[in-house]
Amino acid sequence: MADTPDKTFPAVQGGGSLIVAWQVKGKRILVVGGGEVAAGRILNCLNADALVTVVCPPSGLNPEVAHRIAQSQVTHLARKFEPSDLDGADMVLVAVDDPAASSEIWQLCRARRIPANIADVPPECDFYFGSVHCDGPLQIMVSTNGKGPRLASTIRKFIAAALPRDAGRAIETVGALRVKLRAIAPRPEDGPRRMAWMTKVSDKYSWDEMCGFDEEDMANLLRYYPSGKVPELDVLRAMRNGDENQLDVFDGSFGFSVGA
């Protein structure tokens, strides 16, 4: 079959990175260095619930890294890097002002197939750190693939300023609702229906409205799931007062009635 151009398919751009949310909870991450760059790397890793070990002489620690050590948030090896420090490491982050030492660590990581990032040396990185905006569960990263970190920060601030207020809280609410929904419709074959209904919920209410949902609102909202419907906000609010006449949710698909 001959290839025919189809403008409905996205064009391959190339030259980018595969941006993923790397799950490092409980993983052992080695940070070599204790300055400002290392401090940022350490905070990112701790926010992701990683187990962080910092290798750096005491004289090289900036106040933030020293604080993390004093609070036992990280393990500290008070000396320069040694090759044996790589034993058991799942990831290595190097942030020292010593190009020769950095390259040596990079080569050791490559030989042991440990993913590594060497600060300010893009060719010696398996991955890059972008400029990140965090609001609870919401994380937005901007990457320039190592070409313009300062520009990435500017773009990230622009995006953050345009986000709805309390976006993180709204996402927390949606996440809690998904967990409750999975509890009442746990079968794998329920997956497409769950996703379709959650899409309706997310499209139905504004960020501010979802932020205002409490446990009773979510319980009442879930009563509409069997019918596939999503109530208007005023209906959901009225149900707080026990107004069962607002309910019109039964379609018989679960074999029982959840309405009046």
mmCIF file with all atom_site columns, C-alpha atoms in Angstrom, residues 1-175:
data_model
loop_
_atom_site.group_PDB
_atom_site.id
_atom_site.type_symbol
_atom_site.label_atom_id
_atom_site.label_alt_id
_atom_site.label_comp_id
_atom_site.label_asym_id
_atom_site.label_entity_id
_atom_site.label_seq_id
_atom_site.pdbx_PDB_ins_code
_atom_site.Cartn_x
_atom_site.Cartn_y
_atom_site.Cartn_z
_atom_site.occupancy
_atom_site.B_iso_or_equiv
_atom_site.pdbx_formal_charge
_atom_site.auth_seq_id
_atom_site.auth_comp_id
_atom_site.auth_asym_id
_atom_site.auth_atom_id
_atom_site.pdbx_PDB_model_num
ATOM 1   C CA . MET A 1 1   ? 0.000   0.000  0.000  1.00 0.00 ? 1   MET A CA 1
ATOM 2   C CA . ALA A 1 2   ? 1.476   3.314  -1.073 1.00 0.00 ? 2   ALA A CA 1
ATOM 3   C CA . ASP A 1 3   ? 2.123   5.980  1.549  1.00 0.00 ? 3   ASP A CA 1
ATOM 4   C CA . THR A 1 4   ? -0.282  8.863  1.277  1.00 0.00 ? 4   THR A CA 1
ATOM 5   C CA . PRO A 1 5   ? 0.204   12.094 3.197  1.00 0.00 ? 5   PRO A CA 1
ATOM 6   C CA . ASP A 1 6   ? -2.485  12.704 5.791  1.00 0.00 ? 6   ASP A CA 1
ATOM 7   C CA . LYS A 1 7   ? -2.602  16.133 7.359  1.00 0.00 ? 7   LYS A CA 1
ATOM 8   C CA . THR A 1 8   ? -4.688  14.803 10.255 1.00 0.00 ? 8   THR A CA 1
ATOM 9   C CA . PHE A 1 9   ? -1.602  13.143 11.776 1.00 0.00 ? 9   PHE A CA 1
ATOM 10  C CA . PRO A 1 10  ? 0.868   15.260 13.764 1.00 0.00 ? 10  PRO A CA 1
ATOM 11  C CA . ALA A 1 11  ? 4.223   15.793 12.115 1.00 0.00 ? 11  ALA A CA 1
ATOM 12  C CA . VAL A 1 12  ? 7.343   14.376 13.755 1.00 0.00 ? 12  VAL A CA 1
ATOM 13  C CA . GLN A 1 13  ? 9.442   17.295 14.980 1.00 0.00 ? 13  GLN A CA 1
ATOM 14  C CA . GLY A 1 14  ? 12.489  15.498 16.371 1.00 0.00 ? 14  GLY A CA 1
ATOM 15  C CA . GLY A 1 15  ? 15.214  16.918 18.586 1.00 0.00 ? 15  GLY A CA 1
ATOM 16  C CA . GLY A 1 16  ? 13.129  16.853 21.760 1.00 0.00 ? 16  GLY A CA 1
ATOM 17  C CA . SER A 1 17  ? 13.128  14.837 24.972 1.00 0.00 ? 17  SER A CA 1
ATOM 18  C CA . LEU A 1 18  ? 10.640  12.293 26.232 1.00 0.00 ? 18  LEU A CA 1
ATOM 19  C CA . ILE A 1 19  ? 8.969   14.200 29.058 1.00 0.00 ? 19  ILE A CA 1
ATOM 20  C CA . VAL A 1 20  ? 7.663   11.842 31.728 1.00 0.00 ? 20  VAL A CA 1
ATOM 21  C CA . ALA A 1 21  ? 6.728   12.013 35.412 1.00 0.00 ? 21  ALA A CA 1
ATOM 22  C CA . TRP A 1 22  ? 9.464   9.756  36.770 1.00 0.00 ? 22  TRP A CA 1
ATOM 23  C CA . GLN A 1 23  ? 8.304   7.918  39.896 1.00 0.00 ? 23  GLN A CA 1
ATOM 24  C CA . VAL A 1 24  ? 11.258  7.900  42.315 1.00 0.00 ? 24  VAL A CA 1
ATOM 25  C CA . LYS A 1 25  ? 9.436   7.298  45.594 1.00 0.00 ? 25  LYS A CA 1
ATOM 26  C CA . GLY A 1 26  ? 11.667  5.108  47.734 1.00 0.00 ? 26  GLY A CA 1
ATOM 27  C CA . LYS A 1 27  ? 14.446  5.174  45.118 1.00 0.00 ? 27  LYS A CA 1
ATOM 28  C CA . ARG A 1 28  ? 18.029  5.933  46.141 1.00 0.00 ? 28  ARG A CA 1
ATOM 29  C CA . ILE A 1 29  ? 19.313  9.133  44.562 1.00 0.00 ? 29  ILE A CA 1
ATOM 30  C CA . LEU A 1 30  ? 22.908  10.247 44.965 1.00 0.00 ? 30  LEU A CA 1
ATOM 31  C CA . VAL A 1 31  ? 23.599  13.988 44.808 1.00 0.00 ? 31  VAL A CA 1
ATOM 32  C CA . VAL A 1 32  ? 27.233  14.992 44.391 1.00 0.00 ? 32  VAL A CA 1
ATOM 33  C CA . GLY A 1 33  ? 27.720  18.585 45.531 1.00 0.00 ? 33  GLY A CA 1
ATOM 34  C CA . GLY A 1 34  ? 26.212  20.886 48.104 1.00 0.00 ? 34  GLY A CA 1
ATOM 35  C CA . GLY A 1 35  ? 25.788  24.286 46.490 1.00 0.00 ? 35  GLY A CA 1
ATOM 36  C CA . GLU A 1 36  ? 22.786  26.194 45.135 1.00 0.00 ? 36  GLU A CA 1
ATOM 37  C CA . VAL A 1 37  ? 22.196  23.877 42.160 1.00 0.00 ? 37  VAL A CA 1
ATOM 38  C CA . ALA A 1 38  ? 22.456  20.813 44.387 1.00 0.00 ? 38  ALA A CA 1
ATOM 39  C CA . ALA A 1 39  ? 19.958  22.384 46.803 1.00 0.00 ? 39  ALA A CA 1
ATOM 40  C CA . GLY A 1 40  ? 17.378  22.666 44.032 1.00 0.00 ? 40  GLY A CA 1
ATOM 41  C CA . ARG A 1 41  ? 17.985  19.105 42.901 1.00 0.00 ? 41  ARG A CA 1
ATOM 42  C CA . ILE A 1 42  ? 17.649  17.837 46.470 1.00 0.00 ? 42  ILE A CA 1
ATOM 43  C CA . LEU A 1 43  ? 14.348  19.629 47.017 1.00 0.00 ? 43  LEU A CA 1
ATOM 44  C CA . ASN A 1 44  ? 12.934  18.212 43.782 1.00 0.00 ? 44  ASN A CA 1
ATOM 45  C CA . CYS A 1 45  ? 13.902  14.705 44.855 1.00 0.00 ? 45  CYS A CA 1
ATOM 46  C CA . LEU A 1 46  ? 12.508  15.085 48.369 1.00 0.00 ? 46  LEU A CA 1
ATOM 47  C CA . ASN A 1 47  ? 9.240   16.402 46.930 1.00 0.00 ? 47  ASN A CA 1
ATOM 48  C CA . ALA A 1 48  ? 9.073   13.143 44.962 1.00 0.00 ? 48  ALA A CA 1
ATOM 49  C CA . ASP A 1 49  ? 9.654   11.079 48.147 1.00 0.00 ? 49  ASP A CA 1
ATOM 50  C CA . ALA A 1 50  ? 13.072  9.809  47.071 1.00 0.00 ? 50  ALA A CA 1
ATOM 51  C CA . LEU A 1 51  ? 15.799  8.657  49.469 1.00 0.00 ? 51  LEU A CA 1
ATOM 52  C CA . VAL A 1 52  ? 18.574  11.193 49.000 1.00 0.00 ? 52  VAL A CA 1
ATOM 53  C CA . THR A 1 53  ? 22.260  10.858 49.834 1.00 0.00 ? 53  THR A CA 1
ATOM 54  C CA . VAL A 1 54  ? 24.464  13.944 49.525 1.00 0.00 ? 54  VAL A CA 1
ATOM 55  C CA . VAL A 1 55  ? 28.211  13.613 49.004 1.00 0.00 ? 55  VAL A CA 1
ATOM 56  C CA . CYS A 1 56  ? 30.015  16.855 49.799 1.00 0.00 ? 56  CYS A CA 1
ATOM 57  C CA . PRO A 1 57  ? 32.686  18.124 52.211 1.00 0.00 ? 57  PRO A CA 1
ATOM 58  C CA . PRO A 1 58  ? 31.174  20.308 54.965 1.00 0.00 ? 58  PRO A CA 1
ATOM 59  C CA . SER A 1 59  ? 32.935  23.382 53.543 1.00 0.00 ? 59  SER A CA 1
ATOM 60  C CA . GLY A 1 60  ? 30.929  23.035 50.296 1.00 0.00 ? 60  GLY A CA 1
ATOM 61  C CA . LEU A 1 61  ? 27.453  23.031 51.847 1.00 0.00 ? 61  LEU A CA 1
ATOM 62  C CA . ASN A 1 62  ? 25.219  26.054 51.310 1.00 0.00 ? 62  ASN A CA 1
ATOM 63  C CA . PRO A 1 63  ? 22.721  26.984 54.064 1.00 0.00 ? 63  PRO A CA 1
ATOM 64  C CA . GLU A 1 64  ? 19.793  25.141 52.497 1.00 0.00 ? 64  GLU A CA 1
ATOM 65  C CA . VAL A 1 65  ? 21.648  21.874 52.030 1.00 0.00 ? 65  VAL A CA 1
ATOM 66  C CA . ALA A 1 66  ? 23.075  22.178 55.550 1.00 0.00 ? 66  ALA A CA 1
ATOM 67  C CA . HIS A 1 67  ? 19.503  22.605 56.812 1.00 0.00 ? 67  HIS A CA 1
ATOM 68  C CA . ARG A 1 68  ? 18.346  19.433 55.011 1.00 0.00 ? 68  ARG A CA 1
ATOM 69  C CA . ILE A 1 69  ? 21.197  17.540 56.637 1.00 0.00 ? 69  ILE A CA 1
ATOM 70  C CA . ALA A 1 70  ? 20.552  18.977 60.107 1.00 0.00 ? 70  ALA A CA 1
ATOM 71  C CA . GLN A 1 71  ? 16.875  17.989 59.810 1.00 0.00 ? 71  GLN A CA 1
ATOM 72  C CA . SER A 1 72  ? 17.853  14.445 58.733 1.00 0.00 ? 72  SER A CA 1
ATOM 73  C CA . GLN A 1 73  ? 15.954  14.905 55.484 1.00 0.00 ? 73  GLN A CA 1
ATOM 74  C CA . VAL A 1 74  ? 18.956  13.483 53.608 1.00 0.00 ? 74  VAL A CA 1
ATOM 75  C CA . THR A 1 75  ? 21.914  11.227 54.341 1.00 0.00 ? 75  THR A CA 1
ATOM 76  C CA . HIS A 1 76  ? 25.240  13.100 54.287 1.00 0.00 ? 76  HIS A CA 1
ATOM 77  C CA . LEU A 1 77  ? 28.653  11.733 53.372 1.00 0.00 ? 77  LEU A CA 1
ATOM 78  C CA . ALA A 1 78  ? 31.009  14.489 54.524 1.00 0.00 ? 78  ALA A CA 1
ATOM 79  C CA . ARG A 1 79  ? 33.765  13.978 51.974 1.00 0.00 ? 79  ARG A CA 1
ATOM 80  C CA . LYS A 1 80  ? 34.462  14.021 48.263 1.00 0.00 ? 80  LYS A CA 1
ATOM 81  C CA . PHE A 1 81  ? 32.904  11.501 45.891 1.00 0.00 ? 81  PHE A CA 1
ATOM 82  C CA . GLU A 1 82  ? 34.228  7.946  45.774 1.00 0.00 ? 82  GLU A CA 1
ATOM 83  C CA . PRO A 1 83  ? 33.269  5.364  43.105 1.00 0.00 ? 83  PRO A CA 1
ATOM 84  C CA . SER A 1 84  ? 31.797  3.080  45.765 1.00 0.00 ? 84  SER A CA 1
ATOM 85  C CA . ASP A 1 85  ? 29.156  5.765  46.406 1.00 0.00 ? 85  ASP A CA 1
ATOM 86  C CA . LEU A 1 86  ? 27.409  4.514  43.283 1.00 0.00 ? 86  LEU A CA 1
ATOM 87  C CA . ASP A 1 87  ? 26.655  1.148  44.895 1.00 0.00 ? 87  ASP A CA 1
ATOM 88  C CA . GLY A 1 88  ? 22.875  0.813  45.137 1.00 0.00 ? 88  GLY A CA 1
ATOM 89  C CA . ALA A 1 89  ? 22.162  4.193  43.512 1.00 0.00 ? 89  ALA A CA 1
ATOM 90  C CA . ASP A 1 90  ? 19.134  4.396  41.205 1.00 0.00 ? 90  ASP A CA 1
ATOM 91  C CA . MET A 1 91  ? 20.008  7.874  39.921 1.00 0.00 ? 91  MET A CA 1
ATOM 92  C CA . VAL A 1 92  ? 22.946  10.260 40.183 1.00 0.00 ? 92  VAL A CA 1
ATOM 93  C CA . LEU A 1 93  ? 22.856  14.065 40.111 1.00 0.00 ? 93  LEU A CA 1
ATOM 94  C CA . VAL A 1 94  ? 26.174  15.880 39.889 1.00 0.00 ? 94  VAL A CA 1
ATOM 95  C CA . ALA A 1 95  ? 26.443  19.578 40.718 1.00 0.00 ? 95  ALA A CA 1
ATOM 96  C CA . VAL A 1 96  ? 30.084  20.463 41.339 1.00 0.00 ? 96  VAL A CA 1
ATOM 97  C CA . ASP A 1 97  ? 32.376  23.105 39.828 1.00 0.00 ? 97  ASP A CA 1
ATOM 98  C CA . ASP A 1 98  ? 34.903  20.553 38.623 1.00 0.00 ? 98  ASP A CA 1
ATOM 99  C CA . PRO A 1 99  ? 34.470  19.542 34.953 1.00 0.00 ? 99  PRO A CA 1
ATOM 100 C CA . ALA A 1 100 ? 37.056  16.767 35.120 1.00 0.00 ? 100 ALA A CA 1
ATOM 101 C CA . ALA A 1 101 ? 35.512  15.180 38.210 1.00 0.00 ? 101 ALA A CA 1
ATOM 102 C CA . SER A 1 102 ? 32.011  15.554 36.757 1.00 0.00 ? 102 SER A CA 1
ATOM 103 C CA . SER A 1 103 ? 33.015  13.791 33.541 1.00 0.00 ? 103 SER A CA 1
ATOM 104 C CA . GLU A 1 104 ? 34.672  11.002 35.512 1.00 0.00 ? 104 GLU A CA 1
ATOM 105 C CA . ILE A 1 105 ? 31.465  10.405 37.492 1.00 0.00 ? 105 ILE A CA 1
ATOM 106 C CA . TRP A 1 106 ? 29.473  10.482 34.249 1.00 0.00 ? 106 TRP A CA 1
ATOM 107 C CA . GLN A 1 107 ? 31.670  7.776  32.738 1.00 0.00 ? 107 GLN A CA 1
ATOM 108 C CA . LEU A 1 108 ? 31.306  5.633  35.868 1.00 0.00 ? 108 LEU A CA 1
ATOM 109 C CA . CYS A 1 109 ? 27.520  6.000  35.715 1.00 0.00 ? 109 CYS A CA 1
ATOM 110 C CA . ARG A 1 110 ? 27.448  5.065  32.038 1.00 0.00 ? 110 ARG A CA 1
ATOM 111 C CA . ALA A 1 111 ? 29.506  1.948  32.705 1.00 0.00 ? 111 ALA A CA 1
ATOM 112 C CA . ARG A 1 112 ? 27.046  0.895  35.430 1.00 0.00 ? 112 ARG A CA 1
ATOM 113 C CA . ARG A 1 113 ? 23.965  2.019  33.479 1.00 0.00 ? 113 ARG A CA 1
ATOM 114 C CA . ILE A 1 114 ? 22.855  4.425  36.193 1.00 0.00 ? 114 ILE A CA 1
ATOM 115 C CA . PRO A 1 115 ? 20.875  7.395  34.811 1.00 0.00 ? 115 PRO A CA 1
ATOM 116 C CA . ALA A 1 116 ? 22.725  10.613 35.556 1.00 0.00 ? 116 ALA A CA 1
ATOM 117 C CA . ASN A 1 117 ? 22.465  14.364 35.185 1.00 0.00 ? 117 ASN A CA 1
ATOM 118 C CA . ILE A 1 118 ? 25.612  16.483 35.115 1.00 0.00 ? 118 ILE A CA 1
ATOM 119 C CA . ALA A 1 119 ? 24.653  20.107 35.802 1.00 0.00 ? 119 ALA A CA 1
ATOM 120 C CA . ASP A 1 120 ? 25.400  22.531 32.954 1.00 0.00 ? 120 ASP A CA 1
ATOM 121 C CA . VAL A 1 121 ? 26.822  19.788 30.713 1.00 0.00 ? 121 VAL A CA 1
ATOM 122 C CA . PRO A 1 122 ? 23.942  18.726 28.407 1.00 0.00 ? 122 PRO A CA 1
ATOM 123 C CA . PRO A 1 123 ? 25.981  16.122 26.458 1.00 0.00 ? 123 PRO A CA 1
ATOM 124 C CA . GLU A 1 124 ? 26.636  14.312 29.741 1.00 0.00 ? 124 GLU A CA 1
ATOM 125 C CA . CYS A 1 125 ? 23.006  13.993 30.784 1.00 0.00 ? 125 CYS A CA 1
ATOM 126 C CA . ASP A 1 126 ? 20.543  11.145 30.423 1.00 0.00 ? 126 ASP A CA 1
ATOM 127 C CA . PHE A 1 127 ? 17.798  13.611 31.322 1.00 0.00 ? 127 PHE A CA 1
ATOM 128 C CA . TYR A 1 128 ? 17.338  17.318 32.005 1.00 0.00 ? 128 TYR A CA 1
ATOM 129 C CA . PHE A 1 129 ? 15.693  19.231 34.806 1.00 0.00 ? 129 PHE A CA 1
ATOM 130 C CA . GLY A 1 130 ? 13.116  21.740 33.618 1.00 0.00 ? 130 GLY A CA 1
ATOM 131 C CA . SER A 1 131 ? 11.556  24.742 35.284 1.00 0.00 ? 131 SER A CA 1
ATOM 132 C CA . VAL A 1 132 ? 8.703   23.391 37.414 1.00 0.00 ? 132 VAL A CA 1
ATOM 133 C CA . HIS A 1 133 ? 5.521   24.927 38.804 1.00 0.00 ? 133 HIS A CA 1
ATOM 134 C CA . CYS A 1 134 ? 3.989   22.995 41.719 1.00 0.00 ? 134 CYS A CA 1
ATOM 135 C CA . ASP A 1 135 ? 0.572   23.405 43.307 1.00 0.00 ? 135 ASP A CA 1
ATOM 136 C CA . GLY A 1 136 ? -0.219  20.301 45.333 1.00 0.00 ? 136 GLY A CA 1
ATOM 137 C CA . PRO A 1 137 ? -0.627  17.420 42.872 1.00 0.00 ? 137 PRO A CA 1
ATOM 138 C CA . LEU A 1 138 ? -0.319  19.773 39.893 1.00 0.00 ? 138 LEU A CA 1
ATOM 139 C CA . GLN A 1 139 ? 3.149   19.851 38.343 1.00 0.00 ? 139 GLN A CA 1
ATOM 140 C CA . ILE A 1 140 ? 3.955   21.697 35.129 1.00 0.00 ? 140 ILE A CA 1
ATOM 141 C CA . MET A 1 141 ? 7.449   21.493 33.673 1.00 0.00 ? 141 MET A CA 1
ATOM 142 C CA . VAL A 1 142 ? 8.937   23.645 30.943 1.00 0.00 ? 142 VAL A CA 1
ATOM 143 C CA . SER A 1 143 ? 12.054  22.346 29.241 1.00 0.00 ? 143 SER A CA 1
ATOM 144 C CA . THR A 1 144 ? 14.233  23.942 26.595 1.00 0.00 ? 144 THR A CA 1
ATOM 145 C CA . ASN A 1 145 ? 16.283  20.719 26.308 1.00 0.00 ? 145 ASN A CA 1
ATOM 146 C CA . GLY A 1 146 ? 19.263  22.383 27.926 1.00 0.00 ? 146 GLY A CA 1
ATOM 147 C CA . LYS A 1 147 ? 19.337  25.311 25.498 1.00 0.00 ? 147 LYS A CA 1
ATOM 148 C CA . GLY A 1 148 ? 17.920  28.115 27.642 1.00 0.00 ? 148 GLY A CA 1
ATOM 149 C CA . PRO A 1 149 ? 17.239  27.440 31.350 1.00 0.00 ? 149 PRO A CA 1
ATOM 150 C CA . ARG A 1 150 ? 16.544  31.100 32.104 1.00 0.00 ? 150 ARG A CA 1
ATOM 151 C CA . LEU A 1 151 ? 14.019  31.270 29.286 1.00 0.00 ? 151 LEU A CA 1
ATOM 152 C CA . ALA A 1 152 ? 12.347  28.118 30.620 1.00 0.00 ? 152 ALA A CA 1
ATOM 153 C CA . SER A 1 153 ? 11.879  29.864 33.963 1.00 0.00 ? 153 SER A CA 1
ATOM 154 C CA . THR A 1 154 ? 10.309  32.892 32.277 1.00 0.00 ? 154 THR A CA 1
ATOM 155 C CA . ILE A 1 155 ? 7.879   30.723 30.308 1.00 0.00 ? 155 ILE A CA 1
ATOM 156 C CA . ARG A 1 156 ? 6.989   28.726 33.428 1.00 0.00 ? 156 ARG A CA 1
ATOM 157 C CA . LYS A 1 157 ? 6.102   31.900 35.339 1.00 0.00 ? 157 LYS A CA 1
ATOM 158 C CA . PHE A 1 158 ? 3.941   33.060 32.421 1.00 0.00 ? 158 PHE A CA 1
ATOM 159 C CA . ILE A 1 159 ? 2.022   29.767 32.413 1.00 0.00 ? 159 ILE A CA 1
ATOM 160 C CA . ALA A 1 160 ? 1.650   29.736 36.205 1.00 0.00 ? 160 ALA A CA 1
ATOM 161 C CA . ALA A 1 161 ? 0.158   33.242 36.180 1.00 0.00 ? 161 ALA A CA 1
ATOM 162 C CA . ALA A 1 162 ? -2.521  32.099 33.722 1.00 0.00 ? 162 ALA A CA 1
ATOM 163 C CA . LEU A 1 163 ? -3.658  29.088 35.781 1.00 0.00 ? 163 LEU A CA 1
ATOM 164 C CA . PRO A 1 164 ? -7.005  29.130 37.610 1.00 0.00 ? 164 PRO A CA 1
ATOM 165 C CA . ARG A 1 165 ? -6.884  29.936 41.291 1.00 0.00 ? 165 ARG A CA 1
ATOM 166 C CA . ASP A 1 166 ? -6.810  26.832 43.545 1.00 0.00 ? 166 ASP A CA 1
ATOM 167 C CA . ALA A 1 167 ? -6.116  24.514 40.621 1.00 0.00 ? 167 ALA A CA 1
ATOM 168 C CA . GLY A 1 168 ? -4.244  22.169 42.953 1.00 0.00 ? 168 GLY A CA 1
ATOM 169 C CA . ARG A 1 169 ? -7.187  21.901 45.343 1.00 0.00 ? 169 ARG A CA 1
ATOM 170 C CA . ALA A 1 170 ? -9.566  21.158 42.484 1.00 0.00 ? 170 ALA A CA 1
ATOM 171 C CA . ILE A 1 171 ? -7.297  18.365 41.282 1.00 0.00 ? 171 ILE A CA 1
ATOM 172 C CA . GLU A 1 172 ? -7.181  16.926 44.815 1.00 0.00 ? 172 GLU A CA 1
ATOM 173 C CA . THR A 1 173 ? -10.988 16.824 44.771 1.00 0.00 ? 173 THR A CA 1
ATOM 174 C CA . VAL A 1 174 ? -11.092 15.083 41.406 1.00 0.00 ? 174 VAL A CA 1
ATOM 175 C CA . GLY A 1 175 ? -8.507  12.580 42.640 1.00 0.00 ? 175 GLY A CA 1
#
